[in-house]
PDB file of C-alpha atoms in Angstrom:
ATOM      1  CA  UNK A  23      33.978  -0.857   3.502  1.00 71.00           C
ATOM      2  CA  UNK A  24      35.277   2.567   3.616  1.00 79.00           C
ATOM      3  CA  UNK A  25      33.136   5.123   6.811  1.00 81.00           C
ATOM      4  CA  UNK A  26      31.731   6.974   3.645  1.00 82.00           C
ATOM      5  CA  UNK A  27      30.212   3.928   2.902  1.00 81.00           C
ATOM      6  CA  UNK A  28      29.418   2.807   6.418  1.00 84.00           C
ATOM      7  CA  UNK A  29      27.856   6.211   6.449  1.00 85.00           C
ATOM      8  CA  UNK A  30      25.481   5.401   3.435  1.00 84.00           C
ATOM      9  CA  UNK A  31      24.598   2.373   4.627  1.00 84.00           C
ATOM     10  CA  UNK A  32      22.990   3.279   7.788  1.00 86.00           C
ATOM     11  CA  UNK A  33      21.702   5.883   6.158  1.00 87.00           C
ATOM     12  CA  UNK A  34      19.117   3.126   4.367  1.00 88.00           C
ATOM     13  CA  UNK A  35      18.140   1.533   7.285  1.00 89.00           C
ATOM     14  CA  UNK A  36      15.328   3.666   8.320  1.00 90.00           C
ATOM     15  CA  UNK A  37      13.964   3.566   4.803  1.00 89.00           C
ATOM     16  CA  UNK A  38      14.602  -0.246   5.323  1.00 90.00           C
ATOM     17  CA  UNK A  39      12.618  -0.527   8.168  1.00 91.00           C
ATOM     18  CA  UNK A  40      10.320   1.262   7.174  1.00 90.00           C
ATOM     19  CA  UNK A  41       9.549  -0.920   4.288  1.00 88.00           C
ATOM     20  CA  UNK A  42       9.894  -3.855   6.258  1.00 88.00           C
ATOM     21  CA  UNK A  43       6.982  -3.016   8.550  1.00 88.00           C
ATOM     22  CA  UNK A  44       4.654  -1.207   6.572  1.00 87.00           C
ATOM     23  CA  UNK A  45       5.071  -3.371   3.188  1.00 83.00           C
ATOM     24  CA  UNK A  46       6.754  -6.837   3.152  1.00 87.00           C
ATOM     25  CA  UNK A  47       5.100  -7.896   6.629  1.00 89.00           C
ATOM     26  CA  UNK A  48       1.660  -7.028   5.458  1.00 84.00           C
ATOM     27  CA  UNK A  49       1.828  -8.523   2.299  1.00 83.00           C
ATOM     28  CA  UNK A  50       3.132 -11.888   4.098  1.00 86.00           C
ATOM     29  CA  UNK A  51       0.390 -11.746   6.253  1.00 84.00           C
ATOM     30  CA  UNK A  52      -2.071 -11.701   3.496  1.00 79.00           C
ATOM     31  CA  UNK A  53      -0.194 -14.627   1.868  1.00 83.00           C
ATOM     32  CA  UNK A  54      -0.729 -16.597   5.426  1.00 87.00           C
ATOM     33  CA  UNK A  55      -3.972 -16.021   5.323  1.00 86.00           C
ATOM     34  CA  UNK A  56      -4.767 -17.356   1.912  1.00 85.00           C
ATOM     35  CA  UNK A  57      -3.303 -20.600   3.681  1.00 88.00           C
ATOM     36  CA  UNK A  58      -5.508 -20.008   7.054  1.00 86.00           C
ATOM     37  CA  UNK A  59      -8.506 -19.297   6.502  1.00 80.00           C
ATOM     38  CA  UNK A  60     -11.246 -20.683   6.902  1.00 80.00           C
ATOM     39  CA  UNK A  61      -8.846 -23.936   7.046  1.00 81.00           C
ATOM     40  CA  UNK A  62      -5.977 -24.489   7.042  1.00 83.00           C
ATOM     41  CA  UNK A  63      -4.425 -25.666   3.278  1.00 83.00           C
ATOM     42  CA  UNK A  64      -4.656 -25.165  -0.194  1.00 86.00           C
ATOM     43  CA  UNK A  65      -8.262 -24.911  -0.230  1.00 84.00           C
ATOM     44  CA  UNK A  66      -8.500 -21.292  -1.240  1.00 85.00           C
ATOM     45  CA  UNK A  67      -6.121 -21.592  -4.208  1.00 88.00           C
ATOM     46  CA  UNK A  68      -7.673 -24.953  -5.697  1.00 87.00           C
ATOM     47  CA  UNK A  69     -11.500 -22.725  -5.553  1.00 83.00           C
ATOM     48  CA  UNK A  70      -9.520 -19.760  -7.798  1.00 83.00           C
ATOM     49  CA  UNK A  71      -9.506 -22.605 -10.359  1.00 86.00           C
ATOM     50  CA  UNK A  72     -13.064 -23.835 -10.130  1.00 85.00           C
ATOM     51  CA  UNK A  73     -14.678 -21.284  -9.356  1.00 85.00           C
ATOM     52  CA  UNK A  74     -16.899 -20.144 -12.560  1.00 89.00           C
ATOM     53  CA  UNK A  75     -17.590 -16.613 -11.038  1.00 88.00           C
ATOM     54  CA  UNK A  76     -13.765 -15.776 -10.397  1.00 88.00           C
ATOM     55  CA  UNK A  77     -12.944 -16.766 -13.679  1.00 89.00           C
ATOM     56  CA  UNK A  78     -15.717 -14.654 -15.304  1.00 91.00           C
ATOM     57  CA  UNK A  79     -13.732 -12.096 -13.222  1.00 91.00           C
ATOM     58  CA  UNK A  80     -10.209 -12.771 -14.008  1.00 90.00           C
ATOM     59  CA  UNK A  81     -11.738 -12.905 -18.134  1.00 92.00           C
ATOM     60  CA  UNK A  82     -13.211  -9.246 -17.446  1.00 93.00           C
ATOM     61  CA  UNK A  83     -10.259  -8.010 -16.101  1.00 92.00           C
ATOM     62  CA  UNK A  84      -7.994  -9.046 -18.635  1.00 93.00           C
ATOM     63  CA  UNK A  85      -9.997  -8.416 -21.484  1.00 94.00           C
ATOM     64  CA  UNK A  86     -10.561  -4.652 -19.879  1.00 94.00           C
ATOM     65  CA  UNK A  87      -7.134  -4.387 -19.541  1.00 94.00           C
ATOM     66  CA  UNK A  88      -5.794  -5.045 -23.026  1.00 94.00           C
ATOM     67  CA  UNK A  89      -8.211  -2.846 -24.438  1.00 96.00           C
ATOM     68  CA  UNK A  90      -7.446  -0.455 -21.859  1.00 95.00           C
ATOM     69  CA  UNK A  91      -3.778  -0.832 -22.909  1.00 94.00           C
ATOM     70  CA  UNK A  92      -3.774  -0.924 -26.297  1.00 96.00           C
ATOM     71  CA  UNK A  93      -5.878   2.277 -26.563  1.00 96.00           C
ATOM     72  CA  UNK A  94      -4.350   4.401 -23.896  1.00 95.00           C
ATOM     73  CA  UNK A  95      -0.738   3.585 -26.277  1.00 95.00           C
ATOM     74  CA  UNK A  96      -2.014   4.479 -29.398  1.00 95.00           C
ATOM     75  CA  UNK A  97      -3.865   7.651 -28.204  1.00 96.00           C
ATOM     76  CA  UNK A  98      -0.868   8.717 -25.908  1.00 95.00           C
ATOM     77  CA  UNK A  99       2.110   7.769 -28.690  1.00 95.00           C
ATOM     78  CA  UNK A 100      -0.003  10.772 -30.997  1.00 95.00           C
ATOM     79  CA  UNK A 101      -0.031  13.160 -28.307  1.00 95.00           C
ATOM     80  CA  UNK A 102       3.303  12.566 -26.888  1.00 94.00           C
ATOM     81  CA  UNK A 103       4.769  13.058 -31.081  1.00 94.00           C
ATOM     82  CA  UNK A 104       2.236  16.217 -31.336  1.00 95.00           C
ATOM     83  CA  UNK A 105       4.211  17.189 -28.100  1.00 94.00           C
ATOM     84  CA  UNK A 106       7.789  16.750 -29.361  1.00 92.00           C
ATOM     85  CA  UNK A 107       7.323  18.720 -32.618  1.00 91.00           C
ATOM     86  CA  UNK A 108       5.164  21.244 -31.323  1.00 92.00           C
ATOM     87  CA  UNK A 109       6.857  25.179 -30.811  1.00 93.00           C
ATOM     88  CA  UNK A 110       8.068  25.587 -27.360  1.00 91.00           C
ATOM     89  CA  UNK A 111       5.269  27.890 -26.516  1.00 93.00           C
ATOM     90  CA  UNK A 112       2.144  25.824 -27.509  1.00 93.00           C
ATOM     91  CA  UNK A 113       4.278  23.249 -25.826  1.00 92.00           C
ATOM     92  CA  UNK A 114       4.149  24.510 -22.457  1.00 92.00           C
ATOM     93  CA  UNK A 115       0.412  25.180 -22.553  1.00 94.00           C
ATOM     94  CA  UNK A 116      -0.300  21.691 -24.087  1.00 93.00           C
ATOM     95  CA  UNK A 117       1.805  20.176 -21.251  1.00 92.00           C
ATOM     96  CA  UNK A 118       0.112  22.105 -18.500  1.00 92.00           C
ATOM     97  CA  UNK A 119      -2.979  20.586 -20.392  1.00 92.00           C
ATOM     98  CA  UNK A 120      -2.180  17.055 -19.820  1.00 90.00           C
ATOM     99  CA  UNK A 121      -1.186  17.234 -16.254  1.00 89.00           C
ATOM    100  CA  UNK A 122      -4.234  18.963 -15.528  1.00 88.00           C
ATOM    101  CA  UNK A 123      -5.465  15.580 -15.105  1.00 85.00           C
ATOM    102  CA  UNK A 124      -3.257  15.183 -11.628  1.00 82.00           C
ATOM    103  CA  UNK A 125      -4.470  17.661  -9.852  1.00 84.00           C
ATOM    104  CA  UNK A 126      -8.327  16.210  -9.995  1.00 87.00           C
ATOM    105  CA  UNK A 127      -9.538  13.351  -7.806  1.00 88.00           C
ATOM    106  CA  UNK A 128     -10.162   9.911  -9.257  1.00 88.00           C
ATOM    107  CA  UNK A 129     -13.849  10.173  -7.912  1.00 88.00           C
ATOM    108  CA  UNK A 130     -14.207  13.609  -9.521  1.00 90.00           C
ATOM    109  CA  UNK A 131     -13.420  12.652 -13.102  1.00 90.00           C
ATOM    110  CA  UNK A 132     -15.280   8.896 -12.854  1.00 90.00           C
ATOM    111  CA  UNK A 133     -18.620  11.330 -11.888  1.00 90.00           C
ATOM    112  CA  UNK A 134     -17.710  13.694 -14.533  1.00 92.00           C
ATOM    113  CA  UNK A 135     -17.634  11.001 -17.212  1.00 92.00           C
ATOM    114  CA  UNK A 136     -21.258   9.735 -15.718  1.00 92.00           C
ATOM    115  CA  UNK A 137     -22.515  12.994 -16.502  1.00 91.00           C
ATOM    116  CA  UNK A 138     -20.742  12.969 -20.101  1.00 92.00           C
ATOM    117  CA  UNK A 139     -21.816   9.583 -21.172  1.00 92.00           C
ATOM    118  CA  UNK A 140     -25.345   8.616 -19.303  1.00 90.00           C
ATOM    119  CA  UNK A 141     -28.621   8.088 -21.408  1.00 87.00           C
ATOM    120  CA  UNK A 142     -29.127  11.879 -20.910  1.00 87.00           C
ATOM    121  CA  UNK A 143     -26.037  13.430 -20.566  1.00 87.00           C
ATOM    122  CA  UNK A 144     -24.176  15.694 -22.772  1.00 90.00           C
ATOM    123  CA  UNK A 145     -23.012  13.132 -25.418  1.00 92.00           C
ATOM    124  CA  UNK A 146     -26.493  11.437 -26.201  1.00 90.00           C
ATOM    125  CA  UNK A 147     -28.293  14.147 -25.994  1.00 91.00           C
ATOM    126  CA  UNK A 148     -25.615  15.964 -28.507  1.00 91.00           C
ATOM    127  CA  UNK A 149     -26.078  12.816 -30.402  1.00 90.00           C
ATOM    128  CA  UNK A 150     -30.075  12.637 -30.230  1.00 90.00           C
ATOM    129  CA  UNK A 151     -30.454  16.533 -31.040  1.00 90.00           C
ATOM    130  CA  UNK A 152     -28.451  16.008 -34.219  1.00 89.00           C
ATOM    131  CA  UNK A 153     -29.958  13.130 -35.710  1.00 87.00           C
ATOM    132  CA  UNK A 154     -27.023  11.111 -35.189  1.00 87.00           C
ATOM    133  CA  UNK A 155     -29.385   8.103 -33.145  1.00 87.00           C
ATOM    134  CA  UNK A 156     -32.260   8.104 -32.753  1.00 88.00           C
ATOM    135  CA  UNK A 157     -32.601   6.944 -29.308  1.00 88.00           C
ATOM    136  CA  UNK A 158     -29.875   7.638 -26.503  1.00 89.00           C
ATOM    137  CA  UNK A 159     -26.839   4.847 -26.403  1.00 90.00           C
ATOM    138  CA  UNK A 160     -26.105   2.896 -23.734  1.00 89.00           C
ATOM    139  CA  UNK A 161     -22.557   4.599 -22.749  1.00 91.00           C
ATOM    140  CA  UNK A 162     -22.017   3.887 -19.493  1.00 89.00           C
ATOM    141  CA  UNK A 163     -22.689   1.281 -16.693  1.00 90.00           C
ATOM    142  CA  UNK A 164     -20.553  -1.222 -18.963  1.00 91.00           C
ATOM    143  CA  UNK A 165     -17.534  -2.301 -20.137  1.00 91.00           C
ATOM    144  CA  UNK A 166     -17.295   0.453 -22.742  1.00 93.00           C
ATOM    145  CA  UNK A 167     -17.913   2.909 -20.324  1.00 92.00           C
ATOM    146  CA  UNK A 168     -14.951   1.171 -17.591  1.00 93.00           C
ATOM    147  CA  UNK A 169     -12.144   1.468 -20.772  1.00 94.00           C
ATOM    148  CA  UNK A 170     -13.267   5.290 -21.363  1.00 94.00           C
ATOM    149  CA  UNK A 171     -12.757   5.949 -17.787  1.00 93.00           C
ATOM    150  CA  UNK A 172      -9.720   3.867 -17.448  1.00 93.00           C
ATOM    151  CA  UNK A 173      -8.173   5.087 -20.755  1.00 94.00           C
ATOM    152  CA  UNK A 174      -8.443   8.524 -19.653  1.00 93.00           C
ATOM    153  CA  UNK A 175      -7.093   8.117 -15.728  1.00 92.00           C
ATOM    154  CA  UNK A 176      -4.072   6.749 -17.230  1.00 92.00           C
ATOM    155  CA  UNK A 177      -3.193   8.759 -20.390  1.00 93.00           C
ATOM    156  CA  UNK A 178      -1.322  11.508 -18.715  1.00 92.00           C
ATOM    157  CA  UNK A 179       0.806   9.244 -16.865  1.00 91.00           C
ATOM    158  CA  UNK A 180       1.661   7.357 -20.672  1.00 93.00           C
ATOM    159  CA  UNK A 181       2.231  10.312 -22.170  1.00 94.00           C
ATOM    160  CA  UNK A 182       4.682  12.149 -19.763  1.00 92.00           C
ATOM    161  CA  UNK A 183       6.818   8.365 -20.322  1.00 90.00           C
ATOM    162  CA  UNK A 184       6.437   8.362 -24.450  1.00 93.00           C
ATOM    163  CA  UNK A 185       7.007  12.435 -24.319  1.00 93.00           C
ATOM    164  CA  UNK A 186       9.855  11.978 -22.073  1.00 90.00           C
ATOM    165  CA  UNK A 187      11.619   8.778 -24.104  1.00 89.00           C
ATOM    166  CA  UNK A 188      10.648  10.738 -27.709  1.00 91.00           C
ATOM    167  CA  UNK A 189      12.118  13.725 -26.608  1.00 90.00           C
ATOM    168  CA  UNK A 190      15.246  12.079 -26.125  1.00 87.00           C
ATOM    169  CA  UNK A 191      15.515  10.918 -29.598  1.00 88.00           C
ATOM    170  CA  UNK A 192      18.460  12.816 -31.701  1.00 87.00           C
ATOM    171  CA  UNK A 193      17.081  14.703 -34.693  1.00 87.00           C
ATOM    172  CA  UNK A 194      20.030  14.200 -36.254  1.00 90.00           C
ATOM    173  CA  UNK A 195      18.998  10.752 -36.959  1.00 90.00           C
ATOM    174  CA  UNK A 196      15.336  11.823 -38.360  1.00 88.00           C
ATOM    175  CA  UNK A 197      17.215  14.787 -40.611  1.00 89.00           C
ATOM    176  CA  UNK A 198      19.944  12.260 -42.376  1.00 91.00           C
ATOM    177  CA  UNK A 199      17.082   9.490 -42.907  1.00 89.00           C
ATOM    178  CA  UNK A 200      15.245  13.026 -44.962  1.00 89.00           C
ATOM    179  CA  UNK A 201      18.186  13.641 -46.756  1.00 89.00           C
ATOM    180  CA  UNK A 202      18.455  10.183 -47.984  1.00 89.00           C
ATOM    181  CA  UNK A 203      14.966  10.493 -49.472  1.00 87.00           C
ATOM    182  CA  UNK A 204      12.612   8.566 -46.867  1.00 87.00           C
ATOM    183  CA  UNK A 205       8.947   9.839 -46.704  1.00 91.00           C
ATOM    184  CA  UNK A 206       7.487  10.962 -43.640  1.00 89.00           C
ATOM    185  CA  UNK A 207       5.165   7.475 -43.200  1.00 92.00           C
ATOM    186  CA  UNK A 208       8.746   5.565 -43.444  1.00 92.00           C
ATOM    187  CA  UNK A 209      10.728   8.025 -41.254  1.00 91.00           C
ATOM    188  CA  UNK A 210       8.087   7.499 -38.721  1.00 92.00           C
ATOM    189  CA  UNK A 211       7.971   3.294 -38.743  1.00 92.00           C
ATOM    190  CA  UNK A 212      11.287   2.891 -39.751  1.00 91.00           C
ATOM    191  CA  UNK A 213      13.120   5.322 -37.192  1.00 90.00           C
ATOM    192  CA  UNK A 214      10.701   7.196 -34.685  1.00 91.00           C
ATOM    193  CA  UNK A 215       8.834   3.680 -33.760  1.00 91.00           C
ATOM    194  CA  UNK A 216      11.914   1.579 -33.314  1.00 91.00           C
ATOM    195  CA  UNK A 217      13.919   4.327 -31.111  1.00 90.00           C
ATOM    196  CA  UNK A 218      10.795   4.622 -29.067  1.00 89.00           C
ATOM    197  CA  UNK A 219      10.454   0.996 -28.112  1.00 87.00           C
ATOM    198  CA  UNK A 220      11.829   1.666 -24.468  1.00 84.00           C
ATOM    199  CA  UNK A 221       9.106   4.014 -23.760  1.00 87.00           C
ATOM    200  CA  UNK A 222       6.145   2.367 -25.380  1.00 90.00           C
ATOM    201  CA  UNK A 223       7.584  -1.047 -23.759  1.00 86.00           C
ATOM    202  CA  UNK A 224       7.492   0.773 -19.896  1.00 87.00           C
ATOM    203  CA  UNK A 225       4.505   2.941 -20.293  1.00 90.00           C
ATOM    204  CA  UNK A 226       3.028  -0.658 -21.635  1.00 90.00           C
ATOM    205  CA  UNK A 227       4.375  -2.745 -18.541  1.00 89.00           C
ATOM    206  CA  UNK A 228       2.936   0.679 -16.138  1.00 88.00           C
ATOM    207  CA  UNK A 229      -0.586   0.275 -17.794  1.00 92.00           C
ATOM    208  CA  UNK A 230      -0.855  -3.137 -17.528  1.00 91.00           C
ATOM    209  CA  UNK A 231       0.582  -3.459 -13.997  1.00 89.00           C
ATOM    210  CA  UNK A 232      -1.824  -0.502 -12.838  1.00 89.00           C
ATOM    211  CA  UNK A 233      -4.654  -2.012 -14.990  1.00 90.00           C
ATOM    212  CA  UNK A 234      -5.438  -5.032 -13.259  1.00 88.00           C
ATOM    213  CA  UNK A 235      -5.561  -3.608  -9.207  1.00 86.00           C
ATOM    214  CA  UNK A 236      -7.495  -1.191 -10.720  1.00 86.00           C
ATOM    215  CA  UNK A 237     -10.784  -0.094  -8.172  1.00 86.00           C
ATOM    216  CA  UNK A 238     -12.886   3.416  -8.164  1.00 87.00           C
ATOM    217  CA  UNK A 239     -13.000   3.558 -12.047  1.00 88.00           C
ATOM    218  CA  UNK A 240     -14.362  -0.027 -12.727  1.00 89.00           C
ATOM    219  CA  UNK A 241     -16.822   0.312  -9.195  1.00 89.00           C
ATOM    220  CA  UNK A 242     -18.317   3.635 -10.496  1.00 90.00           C
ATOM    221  CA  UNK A 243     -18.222   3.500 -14.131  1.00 91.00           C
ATOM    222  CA  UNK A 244     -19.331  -0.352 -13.893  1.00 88.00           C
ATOM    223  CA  UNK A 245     -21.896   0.008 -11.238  1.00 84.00           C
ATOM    224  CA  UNK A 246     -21.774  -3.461 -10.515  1.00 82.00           C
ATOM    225  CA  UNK A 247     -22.371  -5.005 -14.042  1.00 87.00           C
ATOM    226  CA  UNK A 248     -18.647  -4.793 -14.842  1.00 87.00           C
ATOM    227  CA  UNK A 249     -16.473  -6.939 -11.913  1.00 88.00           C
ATOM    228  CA  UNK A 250     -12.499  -6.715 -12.015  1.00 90.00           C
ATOM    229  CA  UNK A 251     -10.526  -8.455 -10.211  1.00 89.00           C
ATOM    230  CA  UNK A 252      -9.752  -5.663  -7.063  1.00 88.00           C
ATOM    231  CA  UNK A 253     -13.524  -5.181  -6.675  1.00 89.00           C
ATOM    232  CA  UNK A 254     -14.188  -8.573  -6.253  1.00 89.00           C
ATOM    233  CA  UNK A 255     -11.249  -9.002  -4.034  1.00 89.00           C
ATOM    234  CA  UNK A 256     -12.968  -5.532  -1.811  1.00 87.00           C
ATOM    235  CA  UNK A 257     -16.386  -7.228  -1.611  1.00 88.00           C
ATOM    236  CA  UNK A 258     -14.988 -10.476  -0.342  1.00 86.00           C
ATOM    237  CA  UNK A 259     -13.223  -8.405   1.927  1.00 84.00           C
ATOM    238  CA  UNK A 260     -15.423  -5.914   3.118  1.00 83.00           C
ATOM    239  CA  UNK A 261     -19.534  -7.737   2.741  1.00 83.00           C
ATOM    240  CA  UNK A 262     -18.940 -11.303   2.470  1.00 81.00           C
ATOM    241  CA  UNK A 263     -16.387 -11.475   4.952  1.00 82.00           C
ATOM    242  CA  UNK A 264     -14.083 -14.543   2.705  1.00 84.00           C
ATOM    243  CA  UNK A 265     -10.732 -13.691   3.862  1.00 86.00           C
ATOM    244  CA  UNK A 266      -9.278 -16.942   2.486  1.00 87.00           C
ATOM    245  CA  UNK A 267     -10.338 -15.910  -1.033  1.00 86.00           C
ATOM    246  CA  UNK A 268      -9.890 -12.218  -1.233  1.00 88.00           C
ATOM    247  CA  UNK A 269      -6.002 -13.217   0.325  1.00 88.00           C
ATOM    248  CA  UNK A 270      -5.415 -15.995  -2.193  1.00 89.00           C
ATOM    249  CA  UNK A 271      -6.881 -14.101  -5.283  1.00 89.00           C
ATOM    250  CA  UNK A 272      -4.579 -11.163  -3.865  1.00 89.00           C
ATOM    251  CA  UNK A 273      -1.545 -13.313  -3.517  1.00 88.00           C
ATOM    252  CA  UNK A 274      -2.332 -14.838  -7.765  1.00 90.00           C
ATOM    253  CA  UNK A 275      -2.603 -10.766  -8.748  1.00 89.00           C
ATOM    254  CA  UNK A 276       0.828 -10.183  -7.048  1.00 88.00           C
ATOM    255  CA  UNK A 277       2.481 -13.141  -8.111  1.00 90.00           C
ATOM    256  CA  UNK A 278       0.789 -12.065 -11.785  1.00 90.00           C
ATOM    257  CA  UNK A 279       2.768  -9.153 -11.261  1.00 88.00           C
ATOM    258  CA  UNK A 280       5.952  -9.742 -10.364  1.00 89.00           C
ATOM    259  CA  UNK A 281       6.304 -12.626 -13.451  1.00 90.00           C
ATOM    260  CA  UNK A 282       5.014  -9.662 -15.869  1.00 86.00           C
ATOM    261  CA  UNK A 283       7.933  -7.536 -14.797  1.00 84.00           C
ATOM    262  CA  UNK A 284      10.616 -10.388 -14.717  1.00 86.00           C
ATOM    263  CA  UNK A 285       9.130 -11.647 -18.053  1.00 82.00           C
ATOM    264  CA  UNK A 286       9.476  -7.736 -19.332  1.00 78.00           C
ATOM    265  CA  UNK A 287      13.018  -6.928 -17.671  1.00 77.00           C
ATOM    266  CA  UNK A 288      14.177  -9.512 -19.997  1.00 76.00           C
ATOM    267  CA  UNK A 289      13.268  -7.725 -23.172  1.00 69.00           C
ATOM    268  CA  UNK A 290      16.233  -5.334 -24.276  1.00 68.00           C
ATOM    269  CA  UNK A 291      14.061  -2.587 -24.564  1.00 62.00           C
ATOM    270  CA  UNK A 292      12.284  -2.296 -20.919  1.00 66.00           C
ATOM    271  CA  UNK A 293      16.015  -3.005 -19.970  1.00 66.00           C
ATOM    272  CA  UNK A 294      17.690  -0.016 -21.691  1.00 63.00           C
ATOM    273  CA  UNK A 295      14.555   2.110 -20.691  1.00 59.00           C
ATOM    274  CA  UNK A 296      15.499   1.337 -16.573  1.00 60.00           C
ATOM    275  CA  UNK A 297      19.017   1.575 -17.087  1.00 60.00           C
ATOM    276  CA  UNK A 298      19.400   4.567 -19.390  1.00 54.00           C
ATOM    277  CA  UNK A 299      20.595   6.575 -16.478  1.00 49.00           C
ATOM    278  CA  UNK A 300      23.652   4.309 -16.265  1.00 48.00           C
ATOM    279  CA  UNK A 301      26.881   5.275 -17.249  1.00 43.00           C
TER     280      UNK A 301
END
């Protein structure tokens, strides 16, 4: 080892420590006490399984989060390909548009979209006053209202990944599949959608992953009615005082995790979209 690289090194250990102390000894903690409390064993783990409630849970949360998923892909793919073929002007403003989003609190737009969608906010009563329904629908306070809440808080971080993998994409290829006589609907399955399989595949993984911890959205915009998994997990924690469960039920959502990203860093795509930097 040469002293540059002596140099480097101890340059990480700070960060290193850091890490250690504030992230991988609290998260083995937590794993102990799924093991600890209120006995010791497997206890804790085995009631995950037959448990009906935590698996009405676990059902909600996955069922939010493919929608949630699904959606937020479809409606950020459009914008991000509006983006790329927009004139550099409009482009800037649309951009500042979508990261306008950042710069508001969680709790501000979850109110915000109370207001929008309640029995007598703006979109029933837009609705009602134009003979649309008759009678105000019920928009919010359910699972409809968690995916329109969740769909929106993660948009702008989907589309700043497709915009930045679309972008990327050489023209070249797009003008010689014109010139050979492919319509626009072909040009656009046949070449934009396969190029773009590293960003859709890691703005995918990023929804999913962020999906299921997901908190304020699903608390406010549920009210209750619609449980996911980190909710339950806060109200185990925090009212009923079941320290084994929360810990265990935290310990299956990590462990969820980490085989979601080893299962994904095998696909070529989510591979070539990490290591794209490499030369």
């Amino acid at each position: 080892m040469t002293s540059f690289q002596r140099w480097a090194f101890c340059l990480t250990v700070p960060a290193a420590l850091l890490t250690l102390c504030l992230y991988v000894l609290p998260i083995l903690q937590v794993l102990a006490l799924s093991f600890t409390e209120p006995t010791l064993g497997f206890g804790n783990y085995v009631a995950l399984f037959q448990n009906a409630a935590i698996g009405r849970v676990v059902r909600t949360t996955v069922f939010v989060s493919a929608v949630t998923t699904v959606l937020t892909i479809v409606m950020s793919y459009a914008v991000a390909f509006a983006l790329v073929h927009m004139p550099p002007a409009t482009r800037r403003v649309a951009l500042f548009m979508v990261m306008v989003p950042f710069w508001i609190s969680v709790l501000v737009r979850a109110f915000a979209w109370i207001t929008i969608l309640r029995r007598n906010g703006v979109l029933n009563s837009a609705l009602v006053g134009s003979g649309a329904v008759s009678e105000p629908l019920e928009l919010v306070y359910n699972q409809f209202g968690v995916i329109v809440g969740m769909v929106h808080y993660m948009m702008p971080f989907a589309i700043m990944l497709l915009y930045a993998n679309l972008s990327e994409i050489d023209l070249r290829i797009i003008q010689a599949a014109r010139s050979l006589g492919a319509r626009p609907v072909t040009i656009f399955f046949r070449v934009w959608v396969p190029l773009s399989m590293p960003g859709l595949a890691i703005a995918g993984l990023f929804i999913v992953i962020f999906s299921l911890g997901f908190l304020v959205t699903p608390a406010i915009l549920g009210a209750g009615r619609v449980l996911m998994v980190a909710e339950y997990i806060s109200v185990q924690i925090s009212s009923t005082l079941r320290w084994g469960v929360a810990t265990a039920l935290s310990t299956m959502l990590l462990l969820v995790v980490a085989i979601l990203v080893a299962l994904a860093m095998r696909s070529p795509a989510l591979r070539a979209a990490f290591e794209g930097g490499r030369k």
